[in-house]
mmCIF file of C-alpha atoms in Angstrom:
data_model
loop_
_atom_site.group_PDB
_atom_site.id
_atom_site.type_symbol
_atom_site.label_atom_id
_atom_site.label_comp_id
_atom_site.label_asym_id
_atom_site.label_seq_id
_atom_site.Cartn_x
_atom_site.Cartn_y
_atom_site.Cartn_z
ATOM 1 C CA MET Z 244 -11.250 -30.416 -88.395
ATOM 2 C CA SER Z 245 -13.417 -32.367 -86.017
ATOM 3 C CA SER Z 246 -12.601 -34.477 -83.025
ATOM 4 C CA ALA Z 247 -14.662 -37.628 -83.001
ATOM 5 C CA LEU Z 248 -15.328 -40.570 -80.737
ATOM 6 C CA TYR Z 249 -16.291 -43.809 -82.401
ATOM 7 C CA THR Z 250 -17.578 -47.122 -81.105
ATOM 8 C CA TYR Z 251 -16.865 -50.112 -83.335
ATOM 9 C CA LYS Z 252 -18.026 -53.712 -83.313
ATOM 10 C CA LYS Z 253 -15.171 -55.955 -84.352
ATOM 11 C CA CYS Z 254 -15.953 -58.918 -86.602
ATOM 12 C CA ALA Z 255 -14.181 -61.734 -84.746
ATOM 13 C CA PRO Z 256 -15.087 -65.140 -83.227
ATOM 14 C CA LYS Z 257 -15.770 -63.335 -79.966
ATOM 15 C CA ALA Z 258 -17.529 -60.066 -80.648
ATOM 16 C CA ALA Z 259 -15.897 -57.128 -78.912
ATOM 17 C CA GLN Z 260 -16.555 -53.433 -78.879
ATOM 18 C CA ILE Z 261 -13.679 -51.045 -79.309
ATOM 19 C CA LEU Z 262 -13.655 -47.383 -78.353
ATOM 20 C CA LEU Z 263 -11.368 -45.319 -80.526
ATOM 21 C CA LEU Z 264 -10.491 -41.703 -79.899
ATOM 22 C CA SER Z 265 -9.384 -40.048 -83.091
ATOM 23 C CA VAL Z 266 -8.969 -36.778 -84.867
ATOM 24 C CA THR Z 267 -11.038 -36.979 -88.033
ATOM 25 C CA TRP Z 268 -9.003 -35.769 -90.977
ATOM 26 C CA PHE Z 269 -9.229 -36.463 -94.653
ATOM 27 C CA CYS Z 270 -6.216 -37.303 -96.783
ATOM 28 C CA SER Z 271 -5.435 -36.459 -100.370
ATOM 29 C CA ALA Z 272 -3.650 -38.599 -102.912
ATOM 30 C CA GLY Z 273 -1.560 -35.712 -104.171
ATOM 31 C CA GLY Z 274 -1.381 -32.147 -105.437
ATOM 32 C CA ILE Z 275 -0.814 -30.679 -101.976
ATOM 33 C CA ASP Z 276 2.461 -28.905 -102.766
ATOM 34 C CA SER Z 277 0.920 -26.878 -105.574
ATOM 35 C CA VAL Z 278 -1.963 -25.804 -103.346
ATOM 36 C CA LEU Z 279 0.301 -24.868 -100.446
ATOM 37 C CA SER Z 280 2.272 -22.565 -102.703
ATOM 38 C CA GLU Z 281 -0.843 -20.378 -103.027
ATOM 39 C CA SER Z 282 -0.838 -19.552 -99.291
ATOM 40 C CA PRO Z 283 1.410 -17.019 -97.542
ATOM 41 C CA LYS Z 284 4.374 -18.692 -95.882
ATOM 42 C CA ILE Z 285 3.083 -17.535 -92.494
ATOM 43 C CA ALA Z 286 -0.392 -19.041 -93.081
ATOM 44 C CA SER Z 287 0.118 -21.925 -90.651
ATOM 45 C CA PHE Z 288 1.307 -19.758 -87.731
ATOM 46 C CA PHE Z 289 -2.026 -18.348 -86.558
ATOM 47 C CA GLY Z 290 -2.897 -20.988 -83.960
ATOM 48 C CA THR Z 291 -6.651 -21.008 -83.294
ATOM 49 C CA LYS Z 292 -7.122 -18.430 -86.084
ATOM 50 C CA THR Z 293 -5.471 -20.589 -88.744
ATOM 51 C CA ARG Z 294 -7.498 -21.240 -91.875
ATOM 52 C CA TYR Z 295 -8.901 -24.791 -91.807
ATOM 53 C CA GLU Z 296 -7.497 -25.512 -95.259
ATOM 54 C CA GLU Z 297 -3.947 -25.118 -93.971
ATOM 55 C CA VAL Z 298 -4.466 -28.424 -92.133
ATOM 56 C CA ASN Z 299 -6.021 -30.122 -95.161
ATOM 57 C CA PRO Z 300 -4.768 -28.060 -98.144
ATOM 58 C CA PHE Z 301 -6.315 -30.385 -100.740
ATOM 59 C CA LEU Z 302 -9.699 -28.930 -99.747
ATOM 60 C CA LEU Z 303 -8.747 -25.789 -101.684
ATOM 61 C CA GLN Z 304 -8.908 -27.911 -104.839
ATOM 62 C CA ASP Z 305 -11.894 -30.071 -103.937
ATOM 63 C CA PRO Z 306 -13.774 -29.352 -100.661
ATOM 64 C CA LEU Z 307 -15.701 -32.639 -101.001
ATOM 65 C CA MET Z 308 -12.664 -34.875 -101.502
ATOM 66 C CA VAL Z 309 -12.413 -37.842 -99.147
ATOM 67 C CA THR Z 310 -9.929 -40.702 -98.989
ATOM 68 C CA ARG Z 311 -10.308 -43.209 -96.204
ATOM 69 C CA LYS Z 312 -7.536 -43.622 -93.665
ATOM 70 C CA HIS Z 313 -7.097 -47.353 -93.143
ATOM 71 C CA ASP Z 314 -6.132 -46.918 -89.501
ATOM 72 C CA LEU Z 315 -9.325 -44.907 -88.889
ATOM 73 C CA LEU Z 316 -11.649 -47.802 -89.681
ATOM 74 C CA PRO Z 317 -10.079 -51.230 -90.232
ATOM 75 C CA ASP Z 318 -11.887 -53.514 -92.685
ATOM 76 C CA SER Z 319 -12.637 -55.923 -89.838
ATOM 77 C CA CYS Z 320 -14.681 -53.330 -87.946
ATOM 78 C CA THR Z 321 -18.227 -52.115 -88.405
ATOM 79 C CA PRO Z 322 -19.139 -48.671 -87.062
ATOM 80 C CA LEU Z 323 -22.054 -48.667 -84.642
ATOM 81 C CA GLN Z 324 -22.178 -45.050 -83.542
ATOM 82 C CA ILE Z 325 -20.366 -41.797 -84.013
ATOM 83 C CA VAL Z 326 -20.261 -38.911 -81.558
ATOM 84 C CA SER Z 327 -18.549 -35.958 -83.164
ATOM 85 C CA VAL Z 328 -17.450 -32.730 -81.488
ATOM 86 C CA ILE Z 329 -17.034 -30.129 -84.220
ATOM 87 C CA ARG Z 330 -15.773 -26.579 -84.095
ATOM 88 C CA HIS Z 331 -17.745 -23.799 -85.784
ATOM 89 C CA GLY Z 332 -16.942 -22.683 -89.330
ATOM 90 C CA THR Z 333 -14.948 -19.668 -90.474
ATOM 91 C CA ARG Z 334 -16.110 -16.507 -88.711
ATOM 92 C CA TYR Z 335 -15.642 -12.749 -88.662
ATOM 93 C CA PRO Z 336 -13.361 -11.161 -86.055
ATOM 94 C CA THR Z 337 -15.029 -10.353 -82.734
ATOM 95 C CA ARG Z 338 -16.124 -6.830 -81.806
ATOM 96 C CA LYS Z 339 -13.085 -6.481 -79.516
ATOM 97 C CA GLN Z 340 -10.719 -7.537 -82.299
ATOM 98 C CA ILE Z 341 -12.341 -5.126 -84.757
ATOM 99 C CA LYS Z 342 -11.996 -2.271 -82.258
ATOM 100 C CA LYS Z 343 -8.271 -2.978 -81.941
ATOM 101 C CA LEU Z 344 -7.898 -3.290 -85.720
ATOM 102 C CA LYS Z 345 -9.548 0.107 -86.208
ATOM 103 C CA LYS Z 346 -7.098 1.553 -83.686
ATOM 104 C CA ILE Z 347 -3.931 0.326 -85.395
ATOM 105 C CA TYR Z 348 -5.367 1.123 -88.828
ATOM 106 C CA SER Z 349 -5.967 4.706 -87.671
ATOM 107 C CA LEU Z 350 -2.341 4.930 -86.528
ATOM 108 C CA ILE Z 351 -1.188 3.651 -89.934
ATOM 109 C CA GLU Z 352 -3.384 6.187 -91.746
ATOM 110 C CA ASP Z 353 -1.653 8.994 -89.828
ATOM 111 C CA SER Z 354 1.821 7.660 -90.583
ATOM 112 C CA ALA Z 355 4.111 9.869 -92.696
ATOM 113 C CA ASN Z 356 6.042 6.835 -93.923
ATOM 114 C CA SER Z 357 6.138 6.714 -97.748
ATOM 115 C CA SER Z 358 7.154 3.072 -98.129
ATOM 116 C CA GLU Z 359 5.256 0.857 -100.530
ATOM 117 C CA LEU Z 360 3.974 -1.335 -97.687
ATOM 118 C CA VAL Z 361 2.605 1.584 -95.670
ATOM 119 C CA LYS Z 362 0.940 3.034 -98.777
ATOM 120 C CA GLU Z 363 -0.764 -0.293 -99.418
ATOM 121 C CA LEU Z 364 -1.963 -0.519 -95.823
ATOM 122 C CA GLN Z 365 -3.274 3.051 -95.968
ATOM 123 C CA SER Z 366 -5.220 2.314 -99.155
ATOM 124 C CA TRP Z 367 -6.568 -0.962 -97.770
ATOM 125 C CA ASN Z 368 -10.344 -0.926 -97.299
ATOM 126 C CA MET Z 369 -11.290 -1.129 -93.615
ATOM 127 C CA TRP Z 370 -14.419 -3.178 -94.257
ATOM 128 C CA TYR Z 371 -14.798 -4.860 -90.851
ATOM 129 C CA ASP Z 372 -17.581 -3.442 -88.682
ATOM 130 C CA ASP Z 373 -18.809 -3.960 -85.121
ATOM 131 C CA TRP Z 374 -21.995 -5.785 -86.154
ATOM 132 C CA MET Z 375 -19.916 -8.718 -87.464
ATOM 133 C CA ASP Z 376 -18.787 -9.629 -83.906
ATOM 134 C CA GLY Z 377 -17.601 -13.184 -84.543
ATOM 135 C CA GLN Z 378 -20.571 -14.193 -86.686
ATOM 136 C CA LEU Z 379 -20.303 -17.031 -89.173
ATOM 137 C CA VAL Z 380 -19.328 -15.899 -92.668
ATOM 138 C CA LYS Z 381 -20.588 -17.387 -95.934
ATOM 139 C CA LYS Z 382 -17.349 -19.341 -96.214
ATOM 140 C CA GLY Z 383 -18.062 -20.769 -92.746
ATOM 141 C CA GLU Z 384 -21.435 -22.055 -93.902
ATOM 142 C CA GLU Z 385 -19.739 -23.827 -96.793
ATOM 143 C CA ASP Z 386 -17.135 -25.246 -94.367
ATOM 144 C CA MET Z 387 -19.878 -26.978 -92.408
ATOM 145 C CA LYS Z 388 -21.914 -28.156 -95.398
ATOM 146 C CA ASN Z 389 -18.818 -29.704 -96.956
ATOM 147 C CA LEU Z 390 -17.715 -31.261 -93.656
ATOM 148 C CA ALA Z 391 -21.136 -32.921 -93.307
ATOM 149 C CA TYR Z 392 -20.788 -34.353 -96.800
ATOM 150 C CA ARG Z 393 -17.261 -35.677 -96.176
ATOM 151 C CA LEU Z 394 -18.135 -37.177 -92.799
ATOM 152 C CA ALA Z 395 -21.207 -38.917 -94.227
ATOM 153 C CA SER Z 396 -19.125 -40.196 -97.153
ATOM 154 C CA LEU Z 397 -16.682 -41.794 -94.703
ATOM 155 C CA PHE Z 398 -19.469 -43.585 -92.803
ATOM 156 C CA PRO Z 399 -22.306 -44.226 -95.294
ATOM 157 C CA ALA Z 400 -23.806 -47.006 -93.153
ATOM 158 C CA LEU Z 401 -24.389 -44.543 -90.342
ATOM 159 C CA PHE Z 402 -25.609 -41.733 -92.566
ATOM 160 C CA THR Z 403 -28.796 -42.815 -94.286
ATOM 161 C CA SER Z 404 -31.813 -40.753 -95.291
ATOM 162 C CA ASP Z 405 -34.021 -43.234 -93.426
ATOM 163 C CA LYS Z 406 -32.220 -42.564 -90.136
ATOM 164 C CA PHE Z 407 -32.360 -38.851 -90.839
ATOM 165 C CA HIS Z 408 -36.108 -38.929 -91.506
ATOM 166 C CA LYS Z 409 -36.712 -41.022 -88.384
ATOM 167 C CA CYS Z 410 -34.694 -38.544 -86.315
ATOM 168 C CA LYS Z 411 -32.149 -41.139 -85.208
ATOM 169 C CA MET Z 412 -29.520 -38.425 -85.063
ATOM 170 C CA SER Z 413 -29.473 -35.265 -83.013
ATOM 171 C CA PHE Z 414 -27.549 -32.005 -83.204
ATOM 172 C CA ILE Z 415 -26.569 -30.089 -80.078
ATOM 173 C CA THR Z 416 -25.046 -26.618 -80.045
ATOM 174 C CA SER Z 417 -24.165 -23.801 -77.692
ATOM 175 C CA SER Z 418 -26.131 -20.562 -77.945
ATOM 176 C CA LYS Z 419 -23.242 -18.734 -79.629
ATOM 177 C CA HIS Z 420 -24.640 -17.500 -82.915
ATOM 178 C CA ARG Z 421 -21.699 -18.833 -84.931
ATOM 179 C CA CYS Z 422 -22.245 -22.278 -83.398
ATOM 180 C CA VAL Z 423 -26.007 -22.268 -84.008
ATOM 181 C CA ASP Z 424 -25.486 -21.142 -87.613
ATOM 182 C CA SER Z 425 -22.722 -23.717 -88.090
ATOM 183 C CA THR Z 426 -25.022 -26.488 -86.868
ATOM 184 C CA LYS Z 427 -27.782 -25.391 -89.223
ATOM 185 C CA ALA Z 428 -25.327 -25.343 -92.121
ATOM 186 C CA PHE Z 429 -24.061 -28.830 -91.167
ATOM 187 C CA ILE Z 430 -27.649 -30.159 -91.161
ATOM 188 C CA HIS Z 431 -28.301 -28.425 -94.484
ATOM 189 C CA GLY Z 432 -25.228 -30.045 -96.059
ATOM 190 C CA LEU Z 433 -26.253 -33.440 -94.753
ATOM 191 C CA ALA Z 434 -29.865 -33.147 -95.875
ATOM 192 C CA HIS Z 435 -29.459 -31.492 -99.252
ATOM 193 C CA ALA Z 436 -25.895 -32.071 -100.466
ATOM 194 C CA TYR Z 437 -25.543 -35.671 -99.244
ATOM 195 C CA PHE Z 438 -29.107 -37.041 -99.030
ATOM 196 C CA LYS Z 439 -30.292 -34.878 -101.964
ATOM 197 C CA LEU Z 440 -33.497 -34.032 -100.136
ATOM 198 C CA PRO Z 441 -35.603 -31.174 -101.528
ATOM 199 C CA LEU Z 442 -35.271 -27.801 -99.896
ATOM 200 C CA LEU Z 443 -38.018 -27.087 -97.377
ATOM 201 C CA ASN Z 444 -39.461 -23.739 -96.407
ATOM 202 C CA GLU Z 445 -39.353 -22.534 -92.805
ATOM 203 C CA ASP Z 446 -42.891 -23.758 -92.018
ATOM 204 C CA GLU Z 447 -42.087 -27.276 -93.202
ATOM 205 C CA LEU Z 448 -38.815 -27.330 -91.273
ATOM 206 C CA GLU Z 449 -40.625 -26.581 -88.011
ATOM 207 C CA THR Z 450 -42.503 -29.896 -88.322
ATOM 208 C CA VAL Z 451 -39.245 -31.893 -88.488
ATOM 209 C CA TRP Z 452 -37.806 -31.287 -85.027
ATOM 210 C CA CYS Z 453 -34.561 -33.176 -85.549
ATOM 211 C CA ARG Z 454 -33.582 -30.864 -88.404
ATOM 212 C CA GLU Z 455 -33.217 -28.045 -85.917
ATOM 213 C CA PRO Z 456 -30.280 -27.884 -83.501
ATOM 214 C CA VAL Z 457 -30.862 -28.193 -79.767
ATOM 215 C CA VAL Z 458 -29.275 -25.363 -77.755
ATOM 216 C CA ASN Z 459 -27.685 -26.600 -74.534
ATOM 217 C CA ASP Z 460 -25.173 -24.248 -72.919
ATOM 218 C CA THR Z 461 -24.913 -26.296 -69.742
ATOM 219 C CA LEU Z 462 -23.471 -29.088 -71.859
ATOM 220 C CA MET Z 463 -21.665 -27.214 -74.625
ATOM 221 C CA ARG Z 464 -20.367 -24.196 -72.682
ATOM 222 C CA PHE Z 465 -19.567 -26.210 -69.586
ATOM 223 C CA PHE Z 466 -16.756 -23.877 -68.546
ATOM 224 C CA ASP Z 467 -19.252 -21.024 -68.094
ATOM 225 C CA HIS Z 468 -21.221 -23.242 -65.705
ATOM 226 C CA CYS Z 469 -18.231 -24.403 -63.661
ATOM 227 C CA GLU Z 470 -18.043 -22.086 -60.640
ATOM 228 C CA LYS Z 471 -14.475 -23.078 -59.825
ATOM 229 C CA PHE Z 472 -13.264 -22.360 -63.358
ATOM 230 C CA VAL Z 473 -15.025 -19.006 -63.450
ATOM 231 C CA ALA Z 474 -13.555 -18.029 -60.062
ATOM 232 C CA GLN Z 475 -10.035 -19.376 -60.581
ATOM 233 C CA VAL Z 476 -9.492 -18.592 -64.275
ATOM 234 C CA GLU Z 477 -12.182 -16.617 -66.111
ATOM 235 C CA ASP Z 478 -12.691 -13.862 -63.518
ATOM 236 C CA ASN Z 479 -9.232 -14.071 -61.969
ATOM 237 C CA ASP Z 480 -7.110 -11.088 -62.987
ATOM 238 C CA THR Z 481 -3.908 -12.949 -62.118
ATOM 239 C CA ALA Z 482 -4.702 -16.161 -64.016
ATOM 240 C CA MET Z 483 -3.048 -14.845 -67.196
ATOM 241 C CA HIS Z 484 0.032 -13.453 -65.422
ATOM 242 C CA GLU Z 485 2.415 -15.439 -67.651
ATOM 243 C CA VAL Z 486 0.690 -14.033 -70.735
ATOM 244 C CA ASP Z 487 0.881 -10.486 -69.375
ATOM 245 C CA LYS Z 488 4.544 -11.001 -68.500
ATOM 246 C CA PHE Z 489 5.354 -12.198 -72.017
ATOM 247 C CA LYS Z 490 3.526 -9.227 -73.563
ATOM 248 C CA GLU Z 491 5.904 -6.916 -71.674
ATOM 249 C CA GLY Z 492 8.976 -9.121 -72.118
ATOM 250 C CA PRO Z 493 12.052 -8.639 -74.326
ATOM 251 C CA GLU Z 494 10.717 -10.822 -77.153
ATOM 252 C CA MET Z 495 7.575 -8.729 -77.619
ATOM 253 C CA ARG Z 496 9.551 -5.500 -77.178
ATOM 254 C CA ARG Z 497 11.669 -6.507 -80.179
ATOM 255 C CA VAL Z 498 8.499 -7.072 -82.227
ATOM 256 C CA LEU Z 499 7.078 -3.703 -81.169
ATOM 257 C CA HIS Z 500 10.354 -1.995 -82.082
ATOM 258 C CA LYS Z 501 10.411 -3.664 -85.492
ATOM 259 C CA ILE Z 502 6.789 -2.800 -86.367
ATOM 260 C CA SER Z 503 7.264 0.732 -85.052
ATOM 261 C CA ASN Z 504 10.170 1.241 -87.459
ATOM 262 C CA LEU Z 505 8.324 -0.351 -90.391
ATOM 263 C CA LEU Z 506 5.244 1.828 -89.960
ATOM 264 C CA SER Z 507 6.876 4.981 -88.529
ATOM 265 C CA ILE Z 508 4.515 4.868 -85.556
ATOM 266 C CA PRO Z 509 5.864 5.877 -82.127
ATOM 267 C CA GLU Z 510 6.597 2.726 -80.161
ATOM 268 C CA HIS Z 511 4.696 3.961 -77.097
ATOM 269 C CA GLU Z 512 1.480 4.048 -79.159
ATOM 270 C CA LEU Z 513 1.738 0.332 -79.945
ATOM 271 C CA ASN Z 514 1.203 -2.662 -77.697
ATOM 272 C CA ALA Z 515 1.139 -6.447 -77.980
ATOM 273 C CA ASP Z 516 -2.645 -6.561 -78.497
ATOM 274 C CA LEU Z 517 -2.535 -4.160 -81.459
ATOM 275 C CA ILE Z 518 0.336 -6.043 -83.094
ATOM 276 C CA GLN Z 519 -1.426 -9.360 -82.563
ATOM 277 C CA VAL Z 520 -4.675 -8.198 -84.166
ATOM 278 C CA ALA Z 521 -2.685 -6.906 -87.160
ATOM 279 C CA PHE Z 522 -1.115 -10.371 -87.380
ATOM 280 C CA PHE Z 523 -4.514 -12.087 -87.200
ATOM 281 C CA THR Z 524 -5.923 -9.770 -89.868
ATOM 282 C CA CYS Z 525 -3.644 -11.546 -92.331
ATOM 283 C CA SER Z 526 -5.399 -14.780 -91.375
ATOM 284 C CA PHE Z 527 -8.914 -13.281 -91.481
ATOM 285 C CA GLU Z 528 -8.284 -11.855 -94.958
ATOM 286 C CA LEU Z 529 -7.015 -15.242 -96.107
ATOM 287 C CA ALA Z 530 -9.749 -17.346 -94.503
ATOM 288 C CA ILE Z 531 -12.733 -15.117 -95.303
ATOM 289 C CA ASN Z 532 -11.816 -13.653 -98.700
ATOM 290 C CA ASN Z 533 -8.935 -15.887 -99.827
ATOM 291 C CA VAL Z 534 -6.611 -12.872 -100.084
ATOM 292 C CA VAL Z 535 -3.186 -14.494 -100.378
ATOM 293 C CA ASN Z 536 -1.133 -11.313 -100.783
ATOM 294 C CA SER Z 537 -2.585 -9.023 -98.135
ATOM 295 C CA PRO Z 538 -0.339 -6.152 -96.960
ATOM 296 C CA TRP Z 539 -1.173 -7.295 -93.402
ATOM 297 C CA CYS Z 540 0.692 -10.513 -94.169
ATOM 298 C CA ARG Z 541 3.670 -8.677 -95.634
ATOM 299 C CA LEU Z 542 3.904 -6.593 -92.490
ATOM 300 C CA PHE Z 543 5.449 -9.676 -90.898
ATOM 301 C CA ASP Z 544 8.543 -11.282 -92.368
ATOM 302 C CA GLU Z 545 7.806 -14.397 -94.374
ATOM 303 C CA GLU Z 546 11.386 -15.406 -93.687
ATOM 304 C CA ASP Z 547 10.444 -15.561 -90.000
ATOM 305 C CA ALA Z 548 8.168 -18.497 -90.718
ATOM 306 C CA LYS Z 549 11.103 -20.533 -92.016
ATOM 307 C CA ARG Z 550 13.172 -20.166 -88.850
ATOM 308 C CA HIS Z 551 11.341 -21.665 -85.932
ATOM 309 C CA LYS Z 552 13.938 -22.230 -83.198
ATOM 310 C CA GLN Z 553 13.004 -22.858 -79.578
ATOM 311 C CA ARG Z 554 14.657 -23.654 -76.269
ATOM 312 C CA ARG Z 555 13.643 -24.407 -72.686
ATOM 313 C CA CYS Z 556 14.211 -21.752 -70.064
ATOM 314 C CA SER Z 557 12.918 -21.232 -66.527
ATOM 315 C CA ASP Z 558 10.191 -23.896 -66.820
ATOM 316 C CA ARG Z 559 8.554 -22.238 -69.816
ATOM 317 C CA LEU Z 560 9.108 -22.223 -73.552
ATOM 318 C CA VAL Z 561 10.901 -19.152 -74.820
ATOM 319 C CA VAL Z 562 11.306 -18.248 -78.453
ATOM 320 C CA CYS Z 563 14.928 -17.681 -79.350
ATOM 321 C CA ILE Z 564 15.991 -14.617 -81.243
ATOM 322 C CA ALA Z 565 18.266 -15.699 -84.077
ATOM 323 C CA ALA Z 566 19.825 -12.992 -86.241
ATOM 324 C CA ALA Z 567 16.590 -10.969 -86.345
ATOM 325 C CA SER Z 568 13.364 -10.591 -84.410
ATOM 326 C CA LEU Z 569 11.242 -13.623 -85.309
ATOM 327 C CA SER Z 570 7.967 -11.742 -85.068
ATOM 328 C CA VAL Z 571 5.882 -14.539 -86.593
ATOM 329 C CA THR Z 572 6.986 -17.204 -84.136
ATOM 330 C CA ILE Z 573 6.784 -14.792 -81.204
ATOM 331 C CA LEU Z 574 3.191 -13.862 -82.033
ATOM 332 C CA GLU Z 575 2.319 -17.507 -82.591
ATOM 333 C CA TYR Z 576 3.752 -18.318 -79.179
ATOM 334 C CA LEU Z 577 1.812 -15.471 -77.560
ATOM 335 C CA ASN Z 578 -1.449 -16.969 -78.822
ATOM 336 C CA ASP Z 579 -0.426 -20.470 -77.759
ATOM 337 C CA LEU Z 580 0.523 -19.195 -74.318
ATOM 338 C CA LYS Z 581 -2.921 -17.664 -73.799
ATOM 339 C CA GLN Z 582 -4.663 -20.889 -74.860
ATOM 340 C CA TYR Z 583 -2.356 -22.916 -72.601
ATOM 341 C CA TRP Z 584 -3.336 -20.975 -69.483
ATOM 342 C CA LYS Z 585 -6.985 -20.289 -70.293
ATOM 343 C CA ARG Z 586 -8.122 -23.522 -71.968
ATOM 344 C CA GLY Z 587 -5.195 -25.924 -71.860
ATOM 345 C CA TYR Z 588 -2.876 -27.551 -69.342
ATOM 346 C CA GLY Z 589 -2.042 -24.394 -67.385
ATOM 347 C CA TYR Z 590 -4.668 -25.071 -64.709
ATOM 348 C CA ASP Z 591 -6.094 -28.437 -63.720
ATOM 349 C CA ILE Z 592 -9.635 -27.038 -63.551
ATOM 350 C CA ASN Z 593 -9.501 -26.266 -67.282
ATOM 351 C CA SER Z 594 -9.824 -29.927 -68.243
ATOM 352 C CA ARG Z 595 -11.865 -30.955 -65.199
ATOM 353 C CA SER Z 596 -14.586 -28.495 -66.207
ATOM 354 C CA SER Z 597 -15.285 -30.677 -69.255
ATOM 355 C CA CYS Z 598 -16.380 -33.710 -67.200
ATOM 356 C CA ARG Z 599 -20.047 -33.016 -67.904
ATOM 357 C CA LEU Z 600 -19.573 -33.244 -71.674
ATOM 358 C CA PHE Z 601 -17.307 -36.285 -71.416
ATOM 359 C CA GLN Z 602 -19.930 -38.033 -69.278
ATOM 360 C CA HIS Z 603 -22.594 -37.199 -71.857
ATOM 361 C CA ILE Z 604 -20.457 -38.603 -74.689
ATOM 362 C CA PHE Z 605 -19.631 -41.875 -72.959
ATOM 363 C CA GLN Z 606 -23.212 -42.443 -71.822
ATOM 364 C CA HIS Z 607 -24.271 -42.374 -75.449
ATOM 365 C CA LEU Z 608 -21.409 -44.605 -76.512
ATOM 366 C CA ASP Z 609 -22.553 -47.114 -73.893
ATOM 367 C CA ASN Z 610 -25.897 -47.194 -75.694
ATOM 368 C CA ALA Z 611 -24.251 -47.543 -79.114
ATOM 369 C CA VAL Z 612 -26.195 -50.644 -80.104
ATOM 370 C CA SER Z 613 -29.558 -48.942 -79.809
ATOM 371 C CA GLU Z 614 -28.587 -45.448 -80.971
ATOM 372 C CA SER Z 615 -27.348 -44.295 -84.343
ATOM 373 C CA LYS Z 616 -25.424 -40.997 -84.146
ATOM 374 C CA ARG Z 617 -25.025 -37.795 -82.213
ATOM 375 C CA TYR Z 618 -23.330 -34.511 -83.107
ATOM 376 C CA CYS Z 619 -22.234 -31.567 -80.994
ATOM 377 C CA LEU Z 620 -21.287 -28.198 -82.486
ATOM 378 C CA VAL Z 621 -19.058 -26.175 -80.201
ATOM 379 C CA SER Z 622 -16.828 -23.153 -79.927
ATOM 380 C CA GLY Z 623 -13.067 -23.352 -80.218
ATOM 381 C CA SER Z 624 -12.844 -22.934 -76.433
ATOM 382 C CA CYS Z 625 -14.840 -26.118 -75.817
ATOM 383 C CA PHE Z 626 -12.786 -27.979 -78.409
ATOM 384 C CA LEU Z 627 -9.498 -26.969 -76.767
ATOM 385 C CA VAL Z 628 -10.666 -28.005 -73.308
ATOM 386 C CA LEU Z 629 -11.781 -31.424 -74.613
ATOM 387 C CA THR Z 630 -8.400 -32.074 -76.228
ATOM 388 C CA THR Z 631 -6.755 -31.044 -72.962
ATOM 389 C CA GLY Z 632 -8.941 -33.527 -71.080
ATOM 390 C CA CYS Z 633 -7.731 -36.246 -73.450
ATOM 391 C CA ASN Z 634 -4.043 -35.250 -72.987
ATOM 392 C CA VAL Z 635 -3.819 -34.464 -76.707
ATOM 393 C CA PHE Z 636 -0.668 -32.500 -77.692
ATOM 394 C CA TYR Z 637 0.526 -32.494 -74.061
ATOM 395 C CA ASN Z 638 4.196 -31.622 -73.592
ATOM 396 C CA ALA Z 639 5.745 -31.237 -70.166
ATOM 397 C CA VAL Z 640 7.474 -27.842 -69.949
#
């Protein structure tokens, strides 16, 4: 999914320019129910680790399918420029996540439990390794190539081979390897899948500067360059106190107790971080290898995903416990809580740190008549901060 800013020229007696903030998404005419049935019932509960296709499930059938949303671009409007902020494609777990996964997997291997689930987990191939460290996977490359094709198909007047050859579009990325590789894959999809240009060797590519992404961390990793954010949030041990409190709270203790019993692992050897990485492994297996029946998914009740009940309490959202420990919704909330305090509405500086990128975007929209397009490939952190700055999904709690 990509967040995009568009400038339109409206065809009316008095010409006017309209700025529209939108979330770019592509709709399907049908067949979604049959595709959704192929995913685990908990597949949409992984927050920032959720497989992209869970948002647009028709992409599992046809990753190039596009149907225009009429409210996205009215017939009376002509697009002048598009500035798109796009998250990287599907990636491997980070080194820290892999370290935690190896830890809980080792505990499972030593378990004396003879249940079918534990046997399956013990025989599961621990194929993740430290070198992967959040790098883009092959599936992630295809994500970006296909996204480029769909975006160009939505706005063919803005995506022409002539503009591409004349370098009237630019591609900016952070230095994160998954973002750089995602940008390259996006350019590849645009050039070869959409424009049908011949493949060039590395020497030829070097002569076409606009086919290479521009690395700009000051712009794309603005939070790392905001001293106040770094001091107040990133390097502040107390900034995540609500997250730490929830990890030790009664809701998480119920989850730990449940998993401890399922796996026959002493409860004191488990913690919220180990349980969470086991939960995310279900998503990684699904997103990277399309494993829909992973034992990591079955470790968490699918029935939990059907019972999502919440209430307000003490100025924060607390997951209710109804009949049984809703481990899926509790772990989903834990991830949301971290994003809320680190990248979302928890601290005012989170959104204010994005001013540099917002200024960059609107400066280019002001020059929409003379410029064609501009793309920015970012990390999920940047994407979350931008949506916070726009008050997207804001709920007072």
